[in-house]
Short mmCIF file of N, CA and C in Angstrom, two decimals:
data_model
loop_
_atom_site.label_atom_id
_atom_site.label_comp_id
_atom_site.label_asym_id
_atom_site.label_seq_id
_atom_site.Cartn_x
_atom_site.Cartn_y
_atom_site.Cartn_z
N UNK A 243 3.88 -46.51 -32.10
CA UNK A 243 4.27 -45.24 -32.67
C UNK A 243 3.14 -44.69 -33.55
N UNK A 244 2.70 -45.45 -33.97
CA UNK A 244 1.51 -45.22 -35.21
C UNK A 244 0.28 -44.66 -33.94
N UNK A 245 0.05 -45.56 -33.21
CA UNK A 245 -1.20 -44.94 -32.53
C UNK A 245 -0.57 -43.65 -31.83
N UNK A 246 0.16 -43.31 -31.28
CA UNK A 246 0.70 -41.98 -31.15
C UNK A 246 0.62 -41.21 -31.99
N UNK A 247 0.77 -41.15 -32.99
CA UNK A 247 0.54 -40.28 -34.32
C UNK A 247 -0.70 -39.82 -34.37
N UNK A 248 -1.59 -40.67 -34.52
CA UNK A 248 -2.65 -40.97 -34.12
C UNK A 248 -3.12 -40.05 -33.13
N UNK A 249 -3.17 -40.60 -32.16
CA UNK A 249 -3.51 -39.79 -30.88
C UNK A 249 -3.32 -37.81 -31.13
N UNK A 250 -1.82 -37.76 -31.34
CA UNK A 250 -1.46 -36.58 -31.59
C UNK A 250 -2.63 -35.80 -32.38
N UNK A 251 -2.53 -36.81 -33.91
CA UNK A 251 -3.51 -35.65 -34.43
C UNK A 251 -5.04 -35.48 -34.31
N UNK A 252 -5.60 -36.14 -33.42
CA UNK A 252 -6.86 -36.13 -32.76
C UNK A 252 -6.48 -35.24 -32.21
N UNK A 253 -5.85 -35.08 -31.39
CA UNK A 253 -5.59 -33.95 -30.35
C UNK A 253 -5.62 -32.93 -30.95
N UNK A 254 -4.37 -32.74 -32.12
CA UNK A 254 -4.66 -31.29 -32.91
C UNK A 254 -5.82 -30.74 -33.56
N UNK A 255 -6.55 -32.02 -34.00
CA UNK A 255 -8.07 -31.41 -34.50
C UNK A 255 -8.67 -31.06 -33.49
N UNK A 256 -8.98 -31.70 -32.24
CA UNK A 256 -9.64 -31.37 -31.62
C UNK A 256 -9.32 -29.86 -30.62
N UNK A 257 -7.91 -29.39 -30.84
CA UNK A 257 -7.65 -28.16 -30.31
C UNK A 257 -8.15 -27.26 -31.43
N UNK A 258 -7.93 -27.17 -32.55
CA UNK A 258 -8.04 -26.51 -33.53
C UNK A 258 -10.39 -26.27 -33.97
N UNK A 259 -10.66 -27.70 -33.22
CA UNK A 259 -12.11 -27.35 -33.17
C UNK A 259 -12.51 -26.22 -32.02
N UNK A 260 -11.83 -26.49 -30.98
CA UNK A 260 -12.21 -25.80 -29.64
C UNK A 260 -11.63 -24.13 -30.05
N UNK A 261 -11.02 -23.97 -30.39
CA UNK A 261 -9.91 -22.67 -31.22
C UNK A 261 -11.34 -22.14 -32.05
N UNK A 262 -11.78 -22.26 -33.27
CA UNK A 262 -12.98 -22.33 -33.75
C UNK A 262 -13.55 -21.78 -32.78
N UNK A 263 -13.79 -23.06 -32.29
CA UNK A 263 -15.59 -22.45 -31.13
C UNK A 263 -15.27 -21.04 -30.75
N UNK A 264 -14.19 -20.92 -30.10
CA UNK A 264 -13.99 -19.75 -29.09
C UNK A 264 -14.43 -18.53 -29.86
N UNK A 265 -13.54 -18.82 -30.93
CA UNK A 265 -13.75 -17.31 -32.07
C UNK A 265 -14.84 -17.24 -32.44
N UNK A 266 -15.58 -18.17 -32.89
CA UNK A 266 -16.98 -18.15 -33.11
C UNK A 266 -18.17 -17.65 -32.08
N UNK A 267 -17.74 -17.82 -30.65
CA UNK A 267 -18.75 -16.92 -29.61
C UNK A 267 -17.85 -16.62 -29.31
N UNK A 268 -17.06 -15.51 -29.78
CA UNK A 268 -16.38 -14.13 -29.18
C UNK A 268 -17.04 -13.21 -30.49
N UNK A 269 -17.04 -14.21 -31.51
CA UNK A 269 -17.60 -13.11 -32.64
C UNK A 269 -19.48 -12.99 -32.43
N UNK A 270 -20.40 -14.12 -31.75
CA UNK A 270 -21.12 -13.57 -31.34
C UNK A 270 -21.46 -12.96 -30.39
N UNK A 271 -20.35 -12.35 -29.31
CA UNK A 271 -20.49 -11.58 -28.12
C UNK A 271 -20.58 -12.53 -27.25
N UNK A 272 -20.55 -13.83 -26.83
CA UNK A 272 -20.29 -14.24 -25.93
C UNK A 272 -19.09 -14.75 -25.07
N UNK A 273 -18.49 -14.94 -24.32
CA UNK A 273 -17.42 -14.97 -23.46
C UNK A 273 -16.65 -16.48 -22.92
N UNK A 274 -16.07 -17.13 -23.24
CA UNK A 274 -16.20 -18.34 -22.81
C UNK A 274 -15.94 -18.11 -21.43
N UNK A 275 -16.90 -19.36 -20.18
CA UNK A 275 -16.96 -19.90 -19.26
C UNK A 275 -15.17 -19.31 -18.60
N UNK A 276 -14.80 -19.94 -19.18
CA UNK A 276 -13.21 -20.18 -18.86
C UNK A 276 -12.03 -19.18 -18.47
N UNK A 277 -12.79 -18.15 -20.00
CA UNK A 277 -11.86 -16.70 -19.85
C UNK A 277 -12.32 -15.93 -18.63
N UNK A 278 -13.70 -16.15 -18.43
CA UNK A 278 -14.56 -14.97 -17.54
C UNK A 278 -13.79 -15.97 -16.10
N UNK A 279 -13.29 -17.01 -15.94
CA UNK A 279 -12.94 -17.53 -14.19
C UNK A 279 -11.64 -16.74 -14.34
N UNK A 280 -10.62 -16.82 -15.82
CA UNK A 280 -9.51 -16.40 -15.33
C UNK A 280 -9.65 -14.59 -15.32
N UNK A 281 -10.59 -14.07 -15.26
CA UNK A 281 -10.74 -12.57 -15.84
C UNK A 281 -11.01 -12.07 -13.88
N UNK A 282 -11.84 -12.82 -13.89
CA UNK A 282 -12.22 -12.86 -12.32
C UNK A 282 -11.14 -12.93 -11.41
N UNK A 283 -10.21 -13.79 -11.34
CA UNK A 283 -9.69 -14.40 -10.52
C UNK A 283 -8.76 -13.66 -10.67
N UNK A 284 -7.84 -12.91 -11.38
CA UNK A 284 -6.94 -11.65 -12.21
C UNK A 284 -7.54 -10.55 -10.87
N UNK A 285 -8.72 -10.13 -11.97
CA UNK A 285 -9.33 -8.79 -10.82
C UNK A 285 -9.23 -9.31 -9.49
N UNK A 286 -9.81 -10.44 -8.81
CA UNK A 286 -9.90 -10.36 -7.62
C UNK A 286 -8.34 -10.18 -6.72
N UNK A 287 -7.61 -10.70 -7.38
CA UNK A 287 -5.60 -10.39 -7.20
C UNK A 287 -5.36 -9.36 -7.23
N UNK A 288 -5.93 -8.22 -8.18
CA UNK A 288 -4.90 -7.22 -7.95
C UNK A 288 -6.15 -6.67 -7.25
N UNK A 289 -7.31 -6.58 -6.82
CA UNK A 289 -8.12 -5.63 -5.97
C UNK A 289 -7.70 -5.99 -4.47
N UNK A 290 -7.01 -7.27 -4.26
CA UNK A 290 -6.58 -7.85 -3.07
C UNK A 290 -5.05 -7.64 -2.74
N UNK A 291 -4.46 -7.38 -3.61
CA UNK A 291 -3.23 -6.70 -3.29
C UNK A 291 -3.04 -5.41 -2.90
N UNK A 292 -4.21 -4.20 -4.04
CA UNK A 292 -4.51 -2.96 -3.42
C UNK A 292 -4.61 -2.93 -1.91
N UNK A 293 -5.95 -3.45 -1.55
CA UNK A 293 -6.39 -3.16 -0.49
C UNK A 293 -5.44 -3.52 0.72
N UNK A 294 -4.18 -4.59 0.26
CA UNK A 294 -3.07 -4.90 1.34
C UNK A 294 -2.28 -3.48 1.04
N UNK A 295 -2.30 -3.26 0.31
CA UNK A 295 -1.10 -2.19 0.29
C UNK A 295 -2.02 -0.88 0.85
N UNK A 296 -3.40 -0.83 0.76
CA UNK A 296 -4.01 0.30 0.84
C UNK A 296 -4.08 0.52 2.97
N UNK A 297 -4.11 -0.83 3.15
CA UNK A 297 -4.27 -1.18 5.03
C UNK A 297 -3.02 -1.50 5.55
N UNK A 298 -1.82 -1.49 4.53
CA UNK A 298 -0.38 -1.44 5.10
C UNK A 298 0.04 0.18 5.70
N UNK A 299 -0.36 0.80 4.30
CA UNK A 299 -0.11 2.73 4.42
C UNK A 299 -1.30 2.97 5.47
N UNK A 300 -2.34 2.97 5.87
CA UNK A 300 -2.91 2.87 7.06
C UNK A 300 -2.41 2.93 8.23
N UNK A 301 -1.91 1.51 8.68
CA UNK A 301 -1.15 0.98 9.50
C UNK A 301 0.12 2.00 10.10
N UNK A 302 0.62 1.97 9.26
CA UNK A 302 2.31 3.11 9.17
C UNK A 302 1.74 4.64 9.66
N UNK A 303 0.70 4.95 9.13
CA UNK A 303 0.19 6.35 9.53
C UNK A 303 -0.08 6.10 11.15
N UNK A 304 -0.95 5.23 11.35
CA UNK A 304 -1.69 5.12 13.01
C UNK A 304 -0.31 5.08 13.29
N UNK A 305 0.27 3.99 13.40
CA UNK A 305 1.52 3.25 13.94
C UNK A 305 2.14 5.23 14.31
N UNK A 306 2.57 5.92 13.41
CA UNK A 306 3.02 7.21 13.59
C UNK A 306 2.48 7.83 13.97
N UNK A 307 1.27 8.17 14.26
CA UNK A 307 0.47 9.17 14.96
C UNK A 307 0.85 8.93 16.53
N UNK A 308 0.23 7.22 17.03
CA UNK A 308 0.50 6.93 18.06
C UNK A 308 1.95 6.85 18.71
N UNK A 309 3.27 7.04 17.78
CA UNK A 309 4.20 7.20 18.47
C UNK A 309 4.74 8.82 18.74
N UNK A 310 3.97 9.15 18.06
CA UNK A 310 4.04 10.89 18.09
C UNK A 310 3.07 11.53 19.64
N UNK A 311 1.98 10.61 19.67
CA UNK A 311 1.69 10.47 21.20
C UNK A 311 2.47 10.49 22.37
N UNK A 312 3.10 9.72 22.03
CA UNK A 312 4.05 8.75 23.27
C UNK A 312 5.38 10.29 23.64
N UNK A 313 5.39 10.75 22.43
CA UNK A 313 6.72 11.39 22.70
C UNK A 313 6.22 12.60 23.48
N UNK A 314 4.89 12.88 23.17
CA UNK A 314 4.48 14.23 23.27
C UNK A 314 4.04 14.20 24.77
N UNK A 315 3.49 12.55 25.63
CA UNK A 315 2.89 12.24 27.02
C UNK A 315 4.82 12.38 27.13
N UNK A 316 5.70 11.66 26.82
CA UNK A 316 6.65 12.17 27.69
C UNK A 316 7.37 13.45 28.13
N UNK A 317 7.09 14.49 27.24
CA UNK A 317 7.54 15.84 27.29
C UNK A 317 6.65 16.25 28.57
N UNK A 318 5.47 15.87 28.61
CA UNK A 318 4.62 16.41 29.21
C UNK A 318 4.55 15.76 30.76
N UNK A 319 5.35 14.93 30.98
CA UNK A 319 5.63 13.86 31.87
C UNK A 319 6.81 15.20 32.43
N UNK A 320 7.67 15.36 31.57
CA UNK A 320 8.80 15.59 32.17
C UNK A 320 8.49 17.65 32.87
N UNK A 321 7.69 18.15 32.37
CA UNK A 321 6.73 19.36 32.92
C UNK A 321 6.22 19.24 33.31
N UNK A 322 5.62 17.84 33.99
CA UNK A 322 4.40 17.80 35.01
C UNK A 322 5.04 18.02 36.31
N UNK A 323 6.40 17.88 36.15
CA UNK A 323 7.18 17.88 37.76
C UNK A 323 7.14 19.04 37.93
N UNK A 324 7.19 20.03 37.25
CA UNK A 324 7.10 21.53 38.21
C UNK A 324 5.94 22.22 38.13
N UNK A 325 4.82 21.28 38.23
CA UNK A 325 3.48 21.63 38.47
C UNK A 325 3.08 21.95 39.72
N UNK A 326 1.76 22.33 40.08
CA UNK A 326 1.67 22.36 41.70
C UNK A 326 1.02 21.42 42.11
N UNK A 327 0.98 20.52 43.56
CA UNK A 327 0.60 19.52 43.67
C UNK A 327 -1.16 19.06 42.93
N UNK A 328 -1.40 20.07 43.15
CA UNK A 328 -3.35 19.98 42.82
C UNK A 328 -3.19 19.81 41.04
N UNK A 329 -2.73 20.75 40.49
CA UNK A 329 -2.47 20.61 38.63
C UNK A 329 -1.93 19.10 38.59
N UNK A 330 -0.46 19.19 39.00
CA UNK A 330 -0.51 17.93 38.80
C UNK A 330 -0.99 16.54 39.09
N UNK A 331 -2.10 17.06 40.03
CA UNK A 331 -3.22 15.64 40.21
C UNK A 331 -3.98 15.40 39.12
N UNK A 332 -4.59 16.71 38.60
CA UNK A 332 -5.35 17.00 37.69
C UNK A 332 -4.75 16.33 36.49
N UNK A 333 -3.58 16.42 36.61
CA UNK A 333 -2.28 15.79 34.78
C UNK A 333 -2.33 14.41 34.86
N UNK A 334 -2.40 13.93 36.14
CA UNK A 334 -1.86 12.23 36.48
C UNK A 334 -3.65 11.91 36.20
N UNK A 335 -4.78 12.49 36.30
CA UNK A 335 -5.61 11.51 35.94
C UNK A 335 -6.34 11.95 34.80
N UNK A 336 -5.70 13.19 33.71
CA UNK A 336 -6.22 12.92 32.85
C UNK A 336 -5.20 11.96 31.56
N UNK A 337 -3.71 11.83 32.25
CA UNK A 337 -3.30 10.97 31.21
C UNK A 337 -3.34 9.64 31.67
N UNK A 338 -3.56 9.78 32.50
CA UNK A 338 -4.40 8.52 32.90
C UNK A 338 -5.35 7.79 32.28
N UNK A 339 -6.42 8.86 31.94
CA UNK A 339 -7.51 8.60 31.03
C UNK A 339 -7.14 8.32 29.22
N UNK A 340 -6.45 9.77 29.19
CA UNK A 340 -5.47 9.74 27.74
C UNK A 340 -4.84 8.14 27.33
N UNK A 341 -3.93 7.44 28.46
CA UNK A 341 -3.51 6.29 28.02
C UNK A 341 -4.67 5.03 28.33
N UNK A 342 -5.51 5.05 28.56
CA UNK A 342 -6.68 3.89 28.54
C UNK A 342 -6.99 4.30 27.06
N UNK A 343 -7.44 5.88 26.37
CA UNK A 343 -8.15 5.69 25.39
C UNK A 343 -6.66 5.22 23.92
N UNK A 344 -5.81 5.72 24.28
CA UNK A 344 -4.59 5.12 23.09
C UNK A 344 -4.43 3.51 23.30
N UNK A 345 -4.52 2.92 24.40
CA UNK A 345 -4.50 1.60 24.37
C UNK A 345 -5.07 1.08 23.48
N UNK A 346 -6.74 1.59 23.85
CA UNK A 346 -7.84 1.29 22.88
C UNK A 346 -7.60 1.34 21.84
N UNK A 347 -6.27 2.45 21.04
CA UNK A 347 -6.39 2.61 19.54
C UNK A 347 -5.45 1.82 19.39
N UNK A 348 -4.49 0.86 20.20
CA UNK A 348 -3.40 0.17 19.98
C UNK A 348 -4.15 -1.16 19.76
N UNK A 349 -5.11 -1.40 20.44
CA UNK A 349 -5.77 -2.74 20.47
C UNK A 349 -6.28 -2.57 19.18
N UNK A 350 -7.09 -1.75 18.68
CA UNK A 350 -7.60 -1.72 17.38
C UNK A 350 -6.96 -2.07 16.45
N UNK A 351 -5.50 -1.18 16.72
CA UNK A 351 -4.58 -1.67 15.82
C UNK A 351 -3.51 -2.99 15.54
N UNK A 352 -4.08 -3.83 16.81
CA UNK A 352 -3.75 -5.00 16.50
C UNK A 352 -4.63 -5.65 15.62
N UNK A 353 -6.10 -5.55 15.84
CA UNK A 353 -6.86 -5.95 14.82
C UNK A 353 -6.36 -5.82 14.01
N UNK A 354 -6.41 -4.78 13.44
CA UNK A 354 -6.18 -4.38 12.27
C UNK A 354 -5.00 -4.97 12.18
N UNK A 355 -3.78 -5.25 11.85
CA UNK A 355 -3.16 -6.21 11.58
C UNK A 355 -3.01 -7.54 11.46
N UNK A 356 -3.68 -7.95 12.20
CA UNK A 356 -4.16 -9.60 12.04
C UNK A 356 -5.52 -9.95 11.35
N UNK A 357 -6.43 -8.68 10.97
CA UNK A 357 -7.80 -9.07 10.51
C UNK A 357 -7.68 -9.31 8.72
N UNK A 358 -8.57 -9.86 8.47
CA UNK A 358 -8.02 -10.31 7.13
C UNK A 358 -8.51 -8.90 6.11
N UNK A 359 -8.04 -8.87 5.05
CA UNK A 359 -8.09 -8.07 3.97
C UNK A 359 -9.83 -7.61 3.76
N UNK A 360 -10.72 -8.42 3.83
CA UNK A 360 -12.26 -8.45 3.81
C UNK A 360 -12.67 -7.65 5.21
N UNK A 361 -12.09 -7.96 6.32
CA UNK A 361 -12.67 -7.48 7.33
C UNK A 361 -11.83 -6.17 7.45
N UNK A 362 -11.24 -5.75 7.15
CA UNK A 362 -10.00 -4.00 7.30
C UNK A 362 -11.08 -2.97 7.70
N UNK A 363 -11.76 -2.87 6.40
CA UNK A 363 -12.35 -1.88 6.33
C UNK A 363 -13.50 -1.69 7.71
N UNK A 364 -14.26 -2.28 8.25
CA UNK A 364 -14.48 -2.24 9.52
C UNK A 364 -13.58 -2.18 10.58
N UNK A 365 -12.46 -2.14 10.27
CA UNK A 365 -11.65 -2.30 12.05
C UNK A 365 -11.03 -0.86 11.27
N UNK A 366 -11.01 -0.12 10.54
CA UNK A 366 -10.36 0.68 9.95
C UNK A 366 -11.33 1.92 10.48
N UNK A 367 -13.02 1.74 10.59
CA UNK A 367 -13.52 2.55 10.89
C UNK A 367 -13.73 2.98 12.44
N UNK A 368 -13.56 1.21 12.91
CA UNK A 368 -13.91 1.61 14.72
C UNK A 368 -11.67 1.91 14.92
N UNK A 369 -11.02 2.26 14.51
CA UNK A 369 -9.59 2.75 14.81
C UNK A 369 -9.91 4.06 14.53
N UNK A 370 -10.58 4.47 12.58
CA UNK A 370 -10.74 6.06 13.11
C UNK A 370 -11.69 6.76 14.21
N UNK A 371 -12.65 5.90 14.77
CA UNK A 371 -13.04 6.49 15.81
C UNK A 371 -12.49 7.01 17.23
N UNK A 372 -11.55 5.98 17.34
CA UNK A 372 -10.71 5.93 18.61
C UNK A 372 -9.56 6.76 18.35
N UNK A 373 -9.25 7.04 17.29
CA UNK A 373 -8.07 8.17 16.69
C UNK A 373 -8.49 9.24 16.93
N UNK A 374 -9.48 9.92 16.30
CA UNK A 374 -10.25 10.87 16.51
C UNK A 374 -10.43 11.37 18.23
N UNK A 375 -11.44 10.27 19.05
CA UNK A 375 -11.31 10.52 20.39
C UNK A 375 -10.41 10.45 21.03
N UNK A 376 -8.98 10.19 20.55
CA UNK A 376 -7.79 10.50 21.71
C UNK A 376 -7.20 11.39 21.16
N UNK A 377 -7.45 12.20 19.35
CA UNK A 377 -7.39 13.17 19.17
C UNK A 377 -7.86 14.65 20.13
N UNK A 378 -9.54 14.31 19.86
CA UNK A 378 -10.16 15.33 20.65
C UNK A 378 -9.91 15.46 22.06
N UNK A 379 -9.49 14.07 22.89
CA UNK A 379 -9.53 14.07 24.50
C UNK A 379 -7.86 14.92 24.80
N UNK A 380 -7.14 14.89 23.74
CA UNK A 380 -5.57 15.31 23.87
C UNK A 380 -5.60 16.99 23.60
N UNK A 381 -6.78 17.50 22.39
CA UNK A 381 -6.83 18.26 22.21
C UNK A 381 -7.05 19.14 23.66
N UNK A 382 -8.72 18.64 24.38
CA UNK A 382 -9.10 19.66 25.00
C UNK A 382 -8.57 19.35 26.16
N UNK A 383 -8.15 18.33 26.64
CA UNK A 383 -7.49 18.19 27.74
C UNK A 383 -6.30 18.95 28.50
N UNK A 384 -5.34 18.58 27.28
CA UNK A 384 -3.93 18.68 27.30
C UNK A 384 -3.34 20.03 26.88
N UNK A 385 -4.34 20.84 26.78
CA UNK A 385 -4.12 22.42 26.37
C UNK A 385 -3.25 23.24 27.23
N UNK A 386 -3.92 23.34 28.42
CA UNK A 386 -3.67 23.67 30.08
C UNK A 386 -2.05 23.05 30.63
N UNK A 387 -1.43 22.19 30.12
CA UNK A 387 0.04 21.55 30.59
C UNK A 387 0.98 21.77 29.05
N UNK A 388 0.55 22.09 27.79
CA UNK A 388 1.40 22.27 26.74
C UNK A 388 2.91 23.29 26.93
#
């Protein structure tokens, strides 16, 4: 019991020295080792939660664009029947083309869901590319059957 006592108040001096130190290089501007891992490791959590939440709202947008696709090839599916045979050759191979390049943005967007938080931002840029070009290919294409 005695060496417990003992023990204890070693311990308390020796917290109460380390207590000291700290204040003593915080009062000369320096930082302990210790605070700066947990200061780090803080920031790196919530900059890593952002960026999940920032490539979730991403996600939900494509995810909606591309189903706003889908609805718009079926309207256009369902007006291609009273086309004339030649137009509607012309319809069958440009959505033809149309659904190779949305695949492409679907595949992207699997990346992008399985790629880790570090890698987003690259699969984020080759998706807005492919967004964009099945933007523009829908635009100038798909004018002529609207």
């Amino acid at each position: 019991m005695i060496l417990l006592s003992i023990l204890s108040m070693d311990l308390c001096v020796s917290c109460k020295k380390h207590y000291q130190h700290d204040h003593e290089i915080a009062k000369e501007g320096v930082v302990p080792l210790e605070r700066v891992r947990e200061e780090t490791k803080e920031t790196l959590e919530i900059t890593t939660d952002y960026t999940d939440q920032q490539k979730e709202e991403y996600q939900r947008l494509i995810e909606s664009k591309l189903r706003e696709y889908d609805s718009i090839v079926s309207e256009l599916n369902a007006k291609s029947a009273n086309l004339r045979a030649e137009t509607r050759v012309k319809y069958i191979d440009k959505r033809a083309e149309f659904e190779h390049k949305k695949h492409a943005a679907y595949e992207k967007l699997k990346e992008l869901k399985v790629g880790s938080s570090k890698s987003w931002k690259d699969v984020k840029m080759q998706l807005d590319g492919s967004m964009a070009d099945l933007a523009l290919y829908y635009d100038r294409e798909f004018s002529q059957f609207r």
